[in-house]
């Protein structure tokens, strides 16, 4: 007995389908063969009747003769068939066997013959219980005399042959079913065994053993499933590695400002320092505190985005104003590296968005450009319309660039191209999600050693602020720091 499971279901369903198909084929085949044999006997008798009638028209005519019935027997007799001559009421007048039993034939073929058609009846002969076929036909010997000729032939031999054929077909069907059962087991095993292997490896993965792999060259959907699970394990390992790197990186990022804050706090508590040193210590504590707050806010933003809890304050936003504020915020950092910031922006570009979150995106992009650009270089921040429905903000630098291997992963969470530069590896991932919340997209184009270009595409709006609230600006697109 096959234990419950997919193997059992496959085997049973496969056997059931084939069994029903075989049964239908055999039943149709045997019925067709039986009909063919029976119709052949019937057709042979009716052909003989038609031929005999043609000769009868010329041989028997005029008045009734004493040997008229005998002539009918002679004309219509067939080998291996009993011929009976009946009256129209069904009484037996004579027969080819020489016996004239005093009885009336009541089978359905006689009334059919009297009605003008060729009657046919198949059944069991009374007394002998033999399977027979009776074929009857009304004939007219002369203008007055009508007889019913009735052929009676045994079907035992044909039935025996049909029985043998039935047994042979059952045997063939049984052999086919045995082959089907063996084949169904093979088919079930070809599906179940790989699934059992995949299940076993998946159980190991569920226990945290992500180094386990599904081995075997499986095809079609099972192969796709195995490949997907192996890919999932690789991604989990990679994510865990990124997470570990992130924890290590964020620990370092948090330790550095905390160490500075703790050191200067203890120094200031001890007292005895002049106002300049005290001011320097307090300034360091303030800057490192701001740095800690920035790190924490970045992590909180990412958490909100992952849980779809970030809310946007959507208002009519002037992109040029947002970009100007962005450059003002990053100007001091760029000045330290003597990096020239250039703004190229068309006037009156308005979108529906959250200006603070968009400023966060552009600050992150420009900050990255400053971080990875050499001294005495330029960073261009430009904005222009792409069409009547979209606009683009482009941040272009001539920094170290990003390799092709890293370009596809740079937007992944916790991923850092250069861990020595610090950071959480979340900035670009957060920026992309904020842009997507604004129904836009973020595109990266970079070449190692030549620089990077980041394009933010956002939908435009037809709305404009009231004329009284618009700021008048001079002609010209360039704004430099």
Coordinates of C-alpha atoms in Angstrom, one line a residue:
X1 CA 0.0 0.0 0.0
X2 CA 1.4 3.4 -1.0
X3 CA 1.5 5.8 2.0
X4 CA -0.4 9.0 1.7
X5 CA 1.4 11.8 -0.1
X6 CA 2.0 13.3 -3.6
X7 CA 3.4 10.0 -4.9
X8 CA 0.2 8.2 -4.1
X9 CA -1.9 11.0 -5.6
X10 CA 0.1 11.0 -8.8
X11 CA 0.0 7.1 -9.1
X12 CA -3.7 6.8 -8.4
X13 CA -4.7 9.7 -10.7
X14 CA -2.5 8.5 -13.5
X15 CA -3.9 4.9 -13.2
X16 CA -7.5 6.2 -13.0
X17 CA -7.1 8.3 -16.2
X18 CA -5.5 5.5 -18.1
X19 CA -7.9 2.9 -16.9
X20 CA -11.0 5.0 -17.9
X21 CA -9.4 5.7 -21.3
X22 CA -8.6 2.0 -21.8
X23 CA -12.1 1.0 -20.7
X24 CA -13.7 3.4 -23.1
X25 CA -11.5 2.2 -26.0
X26 CA -12.1 -1.5 -25.3
X27 CA -15.9 -1.1 -25.0
X28 CA -16.1 1.0 -28.2
X29 CA -13.8 -1.5 -30.0
X30 CA -15.8 -4.6 -28.8
X31 CA -19.1 -3.0 -29.7
X32 CA -17.8 -2.1 -33.1
X33 CA -16.5 -5.6 -33.7
X34 CA -19.8 -7.2 -32.6
X35 CA -21.8 -4.9 -34.7
X36 CA -19.5 -5.6 -37.7
X37 CA -19.9 -9.4 -37.4
X38 CA -23.7 -9.3 -36.8
X39 CA -24.2 -6.8 -39.6
X40 CA -22.1 -9.0 -41.9
X41 CA -24.4 -12.0 -41.2
X42 CA -27.5 -9.9 -41.7
X43 CA -26.1 -8.3 -44.9
X44 CA -25.3 -11.8 -46.4
X45 CA -28.8 -13.0 -45.8
X46 CA -30.5 -10.0 -47.2
X47 CA -28.3 -10.1 -50.3
X48 CA -29.3 -13.8 -50.8
X49 CA -33.0 -12.9 -50.4
X50 CA -32.8 -10.2 -53.1
X51 CA -31.0 -12.5 -55.5
X52 CA -33.4 -15.4 -54.9
X53 CA -36.5 -13.1 -55.4
X54 CA -35.2 -12.2 -58.9
X55 CA -35.1 -15.8 -60.0
X56 CA -38.4 -16.6 -58.3
X57 CA -40.3 -14.2 -60.6
X58 CA -39.5 -16.3 -63.6
X59 CA -39.7 -19.8 -62.2
X60 CA -43.0 -19.7 -60.2
X61 CA -46.1 -18.1 -61.7
X62 CA -49.7 -18.9 -62.4
X63 CA -51.8 -21.2 -60.3
X64 CA -50.7 -22.8 -57.1
X65 CA -48.8 -26.0 -57.7
X66 CA -48.4 -28.9 -55.1
X67 CA -44.6 -28.4 -54.9
X68 CA -44.8 -24.6 -54.7
X69 CA -43.5 -24.5 -51.1
X70 CA -40.8 -26.9 -52.0
X71 CA -39.7 -24.6 -54.8
X72 CA -39.6 -21.7 -52.4
X73 CA -37.4 -23.7 -50.1
X74 CA -35.1 -24.6 -53.0
X75 CA -34.8 -21.1 -54.2
X76 CA -34.2 -19.4 -50.8
X77 CA -32.2 -22.0 -48.9
X78 CA -28.7 -21.1 -47.6
X79 CA -25.9 -23.2 -46.2
X80 CA -25.6 -23.3 -42.4
X81 CA -28.9 -21.6 -42.1
X82 CA -32.4 -23.0 -41.3
X83 CA -35.1 -21.6 -43.6
X84 CA -38.7 -21.5 -42.5
X85 CA -41.7 -20.7 -44.7
X86 CA -44.5 -19.0 -42.7
X87 CA -47.9 -17.8 -43.3
X88 CA -48.6 -14.1 -42.9
X89 CA -50.0 -14.9 -39.4
X90 CA -46.7 -16.5 -38.4
X91 CA -47.6 -20.2 -38.6
X92 CA -44.8 -22.5 -39.8
X93 CA -45.8 -24.1 -43.2
X94 CA -42.5 -25.8 -43.9
X95 CA -38.8 -25.7 -43.1
X96 CA -35.5 -26.7 -44.6
X97 CA -35.0 -29.2 -41.8
X98 CA -38.0 -31.2 -42.8
X99 CA -39.8 -30.6 -39.5
X100 CA -43.1 -28.8 -39.4
X101 CA -43.8 -28.1 -35.8
X102 CA -47.3 -27.0 -35.1
X103 CA -46.5 -23.6 -33.6
X104 CA -46.7 -19.9 -34.4
X105 CA -43.6 -17.6 -34.5
X106 CA -44.1 -14.6 -32.3
X107 CA -40.7 -12.9 -32.5
X108 CA -40.5 -9.3 -33.7
X109 CA -39.0 -10.1 -37.1
X110 CA -42.2 -11.6 -38.5
X111 CA -44.5 -8.6 -37.9
X112 CA -41.8 -6.3 -39.4
X113 CA -41.7 -8.5 -42.5
X114 CA -45.5 -8.5 -42.8
X115 CA -45.3 -4.7 -42.6
X116 CA -43.1 -4.6 -45.7
X117 CA -39.6 -4.4 -44.3
X118 CA -36.9 -7.0 -43.7
X119 CA -37.4 -8.1 -40.1
X120 CA -34.5 -8.8 -37.8
X121 CA -34.4 -10.4 -34.3
X122 CA -31.5 -11.6 -32.2
X123 CA -32.0 -13.6 -29.0
X124 CA -32.2 -17.1 -27.5
X125 CA -33.9 -20.0 -29.3
X126 CA -36.8 -21.4 -27.2
X127 CA -36.0 -24.9 -26.0
X128 CA -32.3 -25.0 -26.9
X129 CA -31.4 -21.6 -25.4
X130 CA -29.0 -21.1 -28.3
X131 CA -28.0 -17.6 -29.4
X132 CA -29.6 -17.1 -32.9
X133 CA -30.4 -14.4 -35.4
X134 CA -33.7 -14.5 -37.4
X135 CA -34.2 -12.5 -40.6
X136 CA -37.7 -12.5 -42.2
X137 CA -39.0 -11.2 -45.5
X138 CA -42.5 -11.2 -47.1
X139 CA -42.5 -12.6 -50.6
X140 CA -45.3 -12.9 -53.2
X141 CA -45.2 -16.1 -55.3
X142 CA -48.1 -15.3 -57.6
X143 CA -51.0 -12.8 -57.6
X144 CA -52.6 -14.6 -54.6
X145 CA -50.0 -16.3 -52.5
X146 CA -47.8 -14.5 -50.0
X147 CA -45.4 -16.2 -47.6
X148 CA -42.9 -15.0 -45.0
X149 CA -39.5 -16.6 -45.4
X150 CA -37.6 -16.7 -42.2
X151 CA -33.9 -17.5 -41.9
X152 CA -32.6 -18.7 -38.6
X153 CA -28.8 -18.9 -38.1
X154 CA -26.8 -19.7 -35.0
X155 CA -24.6 -17.0 -33.5
X156 CA -22.8 -19.3 -31.0
X157 CA -19.6 -19.4 -33.0
X158 CA -19.5 -15.7 -33.6
X159 CA -20.3 -15.1 -29.9
X160 CA -17.5 -17.5 -29.0
X161 CA -15.1 -15.6 -31.2
X162 CA -16.2 -12.4 -29.7
X163 CA -15.7 -13.8 -26.2
X164 CA -12.1 -14.8 -27.1
X165 CA -11.5 -11.4 -28.6
X166 CA -12.9 -9.8 -25.4
X167 CA -10.6 -11.9 -23.2
X168 CA -7.6 -11.1 -25.4
X169 CA -8.4 -7.4 -25.2
X170 CA -8.8 -7.6 -21.4
X171 CA -5.4 -9.3 -21.2
X172 CA -3.8 -6.6 -23.4
X173 CA -5.5 -3.9 -21.2
X174 CA -4.2 -5.6 -18.1
X175 CA -0.7 -5.7 -19.5
X176 CA -1.0 -2.0 -20.5
X177 CA -2.2 -1.2 -16.9
X178 CA 0.8 -3.0 -15.4
X179 CA 3.1 -0.9 -17.7
X180 CA 1.2 2.2 -16.7
X181 CA 1.5 1.4 -13.0
X182 CA 5.3 1.0 -13.3
X183 CA 5.6 4.1 -15.4
X184 CA 3.4 6.1 -13.0
X185 CA 5.7 5.1 -10.1
X186 CA 8.7 6.2 -12.1
X187 CA 6.9 9.5 -13.0
X188 CA 5.9 10.0 -9.4
X189 CA 9.4 9.3 -8.1
X190 CA 10.9 11.8 -10.7
X191 CA 8.7 14.5 -9.1
X192 CA 8.6 13.5 -5.5
X193 CA 12.3 12.7 -4.9
X194 CA 13.5 16.1 -6.0
X195 CA 10.8 17.7 -3.9
X196 CA 11.8 15.6 -0.9
X197 CA 15.4 16.8 -1.5
X198 CA 14.3 20.4 -1.8
X199 CA 12.1 20.0 1.4
X200 CA 15.0 18.6 3.3
X201 CA 17.4 21.4 2.3
X202 CA 14.6 24.0 2.9
X203 CA 14.2 22.6 6.5
X204 CA 18.0 23.1 7.0
X205 CA 17.6 26.7 5.7
X206 CA 14.7 27.2 8.1
X207 CA 17.0 26.3 11.0
X208 CA 19.5 29.0 9.9
X209 CA 21.9 26.7 7.9
X210 CA 22.0 29.0 4.8
X211 CA 25.2 27.3 3.5
X212 CA 23.1 24.3 2.6
X213 CA 22.4 24.0 -1.2
X214 CA 20.0 22.0 -3.4
X215 CA 22.2 19.8 -5.6
X216 CA 21.0 18.1 -8.7
X217 CA 20.3 19.0 -12.3
X218 CA 16.5 19.4 -12.1
X219 CA 14.5 20.5 -15.1
X220 CA 11.5 22.7 -15.7
X221 CA 9.5 24.1 -12.7
X222 CA 11.3 21.9 -10.1
X223 CA 14.6 23.2 -11.5
X224 CA 13.3 26.8 -11.2
X225 CA 12.2 26.1 -7.6
X226 CA 15.6 24.7 -6.7
X227 CA 17.4 27.7 -8.4
X228 CA 15.1 30.1 -6.6
X229 CA 15.8 28.6 -3.2
X230 CA 19.5 28.5 -3.7
X231 CA 19.4 32.2 -4.9
X232 CA 17.3 33.0 -1.8
X233 CA 20.0 31.4 0.5
X234 CA 22.7 33.4 -1.3
X235 CA 20.7 36.6 -0.8
X236 CA 20.1 35.8 2.9
X237 CA 23.9 35.2 3.3
X238 CA 24.6 38.4 1.5
X239 CA 22.0 40.3 3.5
X240 CA 23.4 38.9 6.7
X241 CA 26.9 39.9 5.6
X242 CA 25.7 43.4 4.8
X243 CA 23.9 43.6 8.1
X244 CA 27.0 42.5 10.0
X245 CA 29.0 45.1 8.0
X246 CA 26.4 47.7 8.8
X247 CA 26.5 46.9 12.5
X248 CA 30.2 47.1 12.5
X249 CA 30.1 50.4 10.5
X250 CA 27.4 52.0 12.6
X251 CA 29.1 50.9 15.8
X252 CA 32.2 52.7 14.6
X253 CA 30.2 55.7 13.5
X254 CA 28.5 55.9 16.9
X255 CA 31.6 55.2 18.9
X256 CA 33.6 58.1 17.3
X257 CA 31.2 60.9 18.3
X258 CA 30.4 59.4 21.6
X259 CA 34.1 59.1 22.5
X260 CA 34.6 62.8 21.6
X261 CA 31.5 63.8 23.6
X262 CA 32.5 61.7 26.6
X263 CA 36.1 62.9 26.5
X264 CA 35.3 66.6 26.2
X265 CA 32.5 66.3 28.8
X266 CA 34.9 64.8 31.4
X267 CA 37.5 67.4 30.5
X268 CA 35.1 70.3 30.9
X269 CA 33.7 68.8 34.2
X270 CA 37.2 68.8 35.6
X271 CA 37.4 72.6 35.1
X272 CA 40.4 74.8 35.0
X273 CA 40.3 75.7 31.3
X274 CA 40.3 79.1 29.7
X275 CA 37.2 80.3 27.8
X276 CA 38.7 79.5 24.3
X277 CA 39.3 75.8 25.2
X278 CA 35.9 75.6 26.8
X279 CA 34.3 77.0 23.6
X280 CA 36.2 74.6 21.5
X281 CA 35.1 71.6 23.6
X282 CA 31.5 72.7 23.6
X283 CA 31.6 73.2 19.8
X284 CA 32.9 69.7 19.3
X285 CA 30.2 68.3 21.6
X286 CA 27.6 70.2 19.6
X287 CA 28.8 69.0 16.2
X288 CA 29.2 65.4 17.3
X289 CA 25.7 65.5 18.9
X290 CA 24.3 66.7 15.6
X291 CA 26.2 63.9 13.9
X292 CA 24.6 61.4 16.2
X293 CA 21.2 62.8 15.6
X294 CA 21.7 62.6 11.9
X295 CA 22.7 58.9 12.1
X296 CA 19.7 58.1 14.3
X297 CA 17.3 60.0 12.1
X298 CA 18.6 58.2 9.0
X299 CA 18.0 54.8 10.7
X300 CA 14.5 55.9 11.8
X301 CA 13.7 57.1 8.3
X302 CA 14.7 53.8 6.8
X303 CA 12.6 52.0 9.4
X304 CA 9.6 54.1 8.6
X305 CA 10.0 53.5 4.9
X306 CA 10.4 49.7 5.4
X307 CA 7.1 49.7 7.4
X308 CA 5.3 52.1 5.0
X309 CA 4.9 54.6 7.8
X310 CA 6.6 57.6 6.3
X311 CA 4.1 60.4 5.7
X312 CA 4.7 63.1 3.1
X313 CA 3.4 66.7 3.5
X314 CA 2.5 67.2 -0.2
X315 CA 2.4 70.9 -1.2
X316 CA 3.1 72.9 -4.4
X317 CA 6.9 73.0 -4.5
X318 CA 9.3 75.2 -6.4
X319 CA 12.2 73.0 -7.3
X320 CA 14.6 75.9 -7.7
X321 CA 14.0 77.1 -4.2
X322 CA 14.7 73.5 -2.8
X323 CA 17.9 73.2 -4.8
X324 CA 19.1 76.7 -3.6
X325 CA 18.6 75.7 0.0
X326 CA 20.4 72.4 -0.7
X327 CA 23.5 74.1 -1.9
X328 CA 23.4 76.6 1.0
X329 CA 23.4 73.7 3.4
X330 CA 26.2 71.9 1.8
X331 CA 28.3 74.9 0.9
X332 CA 30.5 74.9 4.0
X333 CA 31.5 71.2 3.5
X334 CA 32.3 71.9 -0.2
X335 CA 34.3 75.0 0.7
X336 CA 36.7 72.9 2.9
X337 CA 37.7 70.9 -0.2
X338 CA 37.6 73.9 -2.5
X339 CA 34.8 72.3 -4.5
X340 CA 32.9 74.7 -6.8
X341 CA 29.0 74.2 -6.7
X342 CA 27.0 75.3 -9.7
X343 CA 23.2 75.4 -10.0
X344 CA 21.6 75.4 -13.4
X345 CA 17.8 75.6 -13.1
X346 CA 15.0 76.8 -15.2
X347 CA 12.5 79.1 -13.6
X348 CA 9.0 78.2 -12.6
X349 CA 9.4 74.4 -12.3
X350 CA 6.7 73.3 -9.9
X351 CA 5.9 69.8 -8.6
X352 CA 3.5 68.4 -6.0
X353 CA 5.8 67.0 -3.3
X354 CA 7.2 67.3 0.2
X355 CA 10.0 70.0 0.0
X356 CA 11.7 68.7 3.2
X357 CA 12.0 65.2 2.0
X358 CA 13.0 66.2 -1.5
X359 CA 15.7 68.5 0.1
X360 CA 16.8 65.4 2.1
X361 CA 17.2 63.5 -1.2
X362 CA 19.2 66.3 -2.9
X363 CA 21.4 66.9 0.2
X364 CA 22.3 63.2 0.2
X365 CA 23.2 63.2 -3.5
X366 CA 25.2 66.4 -3.4
X367 CA 26.9 65.3 -0.1
X368 CA 28.0 62.0 -1.7
X369 CA 29.3 64.0 -4.7
X370 CA 31.3 66.2 -2.4
X371 CA 32.6 63.2 -0.4
X372 CA 33.9 61.3 -3.4
X373 CA 35.1 64.3 -5.5
X374 CA 38.7 65.5 -5.5
X375 CA 39.7 69.0 -4.3
X376 CA 39.4 71.9 -6.7
X377 CA 36.7 70.2 -8.8
X378 CA 33.1 71.2 -9.7
X379 CA 29.7 69.7 -9.0
X380 CA 26.8 70.7 -11.2
X381 CA 23.3 70.6 -9.9
X382 CA 20.8 71.2 -12.7
X383 CA 17.0 71.0 -13.2
X384 CA 15.1 71.2 -16.4
X385 CA 11.9 69.9 -18.0
X386 CA 12.0 66.7 -20.0
X387 CA 8.4 67.0 -21.4
X388 CA 5.1 68.4 -20.5
X389 CA 4.6 65.9 -17.7
X390 CA 8.1 65.3 -16.3
X391 CA 11.2 67.1 -15.1
X392 CA 14.7 66.0 -14.1
X393 CA 17.2 67.1 -11.4
X394 CA 20.7 66.0 -12.2
X395 CA 23.7 65.9 -9.9
X396 CA 27.0 65.5 -11.9
X397 CA 30.5 65.3 -10.5
X398 CA 34.0 64.4 -11.7
X399 CA 34.9 62.2 -8.8
X400 CA 36.2 58.7 -8.4
X401 CA 33.1 57.1 -10.0
X402 CA 31.6 53.7 -9.3
X403 CA 32.7 50.4 -10.8
X404 CA 30.3 48.4 -12.9
X405 CA 30.3 45.6 -10.3
X406 CA 29.2 48.1 -7.6
X407 CA 26.8 50.1 -9.7
X408 CA 24.0 47.5 -9.5
X409 CA 24.3 47.2 -5.7
X410 CA 25.0 50.8 -4.7
X411 CA 21.2 51.4 -4.0
X412 CA 21.0 48.3 -1.8
X413 CA 20.4 49.0 1.9
X414 CA 23.6 49.0 4.1
X415 CA 25.8 48.7 1.0
X416 CA 28.9 51.0 1.0
X417 CA 31.3 51.4 -1.9
X418 CA 34.0 52.6 0.5
X419 CA 33.4 51.8 4.2
X420 CA 36.4 54.0 5.2
X421 CA 34.3 57.1 4.3
X422 CA 31.8 56.3 7.0
X423 CA 28.1 56.4 6.9
X424 CA 25.4 53.8 7.3
X425 CA 25.0 52.8 3.7
X426 CA 21.3 53.8 3.9
X427 CA 21.4 57.2 2.3
X428 CA 20.9 56.2 -1.3
X429 CA 18.4 53.5 -0.4
X430 CA 16.3 56.1 1.5
X431 CA 16.6 58.6 -1.3
X432 CA 15.3 56.2 -3.9
X433 CA 12.3 55.2 -1.8
X434 CA 11.5 58.9 -1.1
X435 CA 11.6 59.5 -4.9
X436 CA 9.4 56.5 -5.6
X437 CA 6.9 57.9 -3.0
X438 CA 6.8 61.0 -5.2
X439 CA 6.0 58.7 -8.2
X440 CA 9.4 59.4 -9.7
X441 CA 12.5 57.4 -10.3
X442 CA 16.2 57.6 -9.6
X443 CA 18.8 56.7 -12.2
X444 CA 22.5 56.2 -11.8
X445 CA 25.2 56.5 -14.5
X446 CA 28.9 56.3 -13.5
X447 CA 32.3 55.4 -14.9
X448 CA 35.2 54.5 -12.6
X449 CA 37.7 57.3 -12.5
X450 CA 35.6 59.7 -14.5
X451 CA 32.7 60.7 -12.3
X452 CA 29.0 60.0 -11.5
X453 CA 25.7 61.4 -12.7
X454 CA 22.6 60.9 -10.7
X455 CA 19.2 61.8 -12.3
X456 CA 16.0 62.2 -10.3
X457 CA 12.9 62.3 -12.6
X458 CA 9.7 63.7 -11.0
X459 CA 6.2 64.4 -12.4
X460 CA 5.4 68.1 -13.1
X461 CA 2.2 69.8 -12.1
X462 CA 0.1 72.4 -13.9
X463 CA -0.7 74.3 -10.7
X464 CA 0.9 77.6 -10.0
X465 CA 1.0 79.7 -6.8
X466 CA -1.0 83.0 -6.7
X467 CA 0.7 85.8 -8.6
X468 CA 1.1 87.8 -5.4
X469 CA 3.1 85.1 -3.7
X470 CA 5.6 84.5 -6.6
X471 CA 9.1 85.9 -6.2
X472 CA 10.4 88.0 -9.0
X473 CA 13.7 86.7 -10.3
X474 CA 16.1 88.2 -12.7
X475 CA 16.7 86.5 -16.0
X476 CA 19.4 83.8 -16.1
X477 CA 19.7 80.2 -14.9
X478 CA 23.0 80.1 -13.1
X479 CA 23.4 80.3 -9.4
X480 CA 26.9 79.7 -8.1
X481 CA 28.5 79.2 -4.7

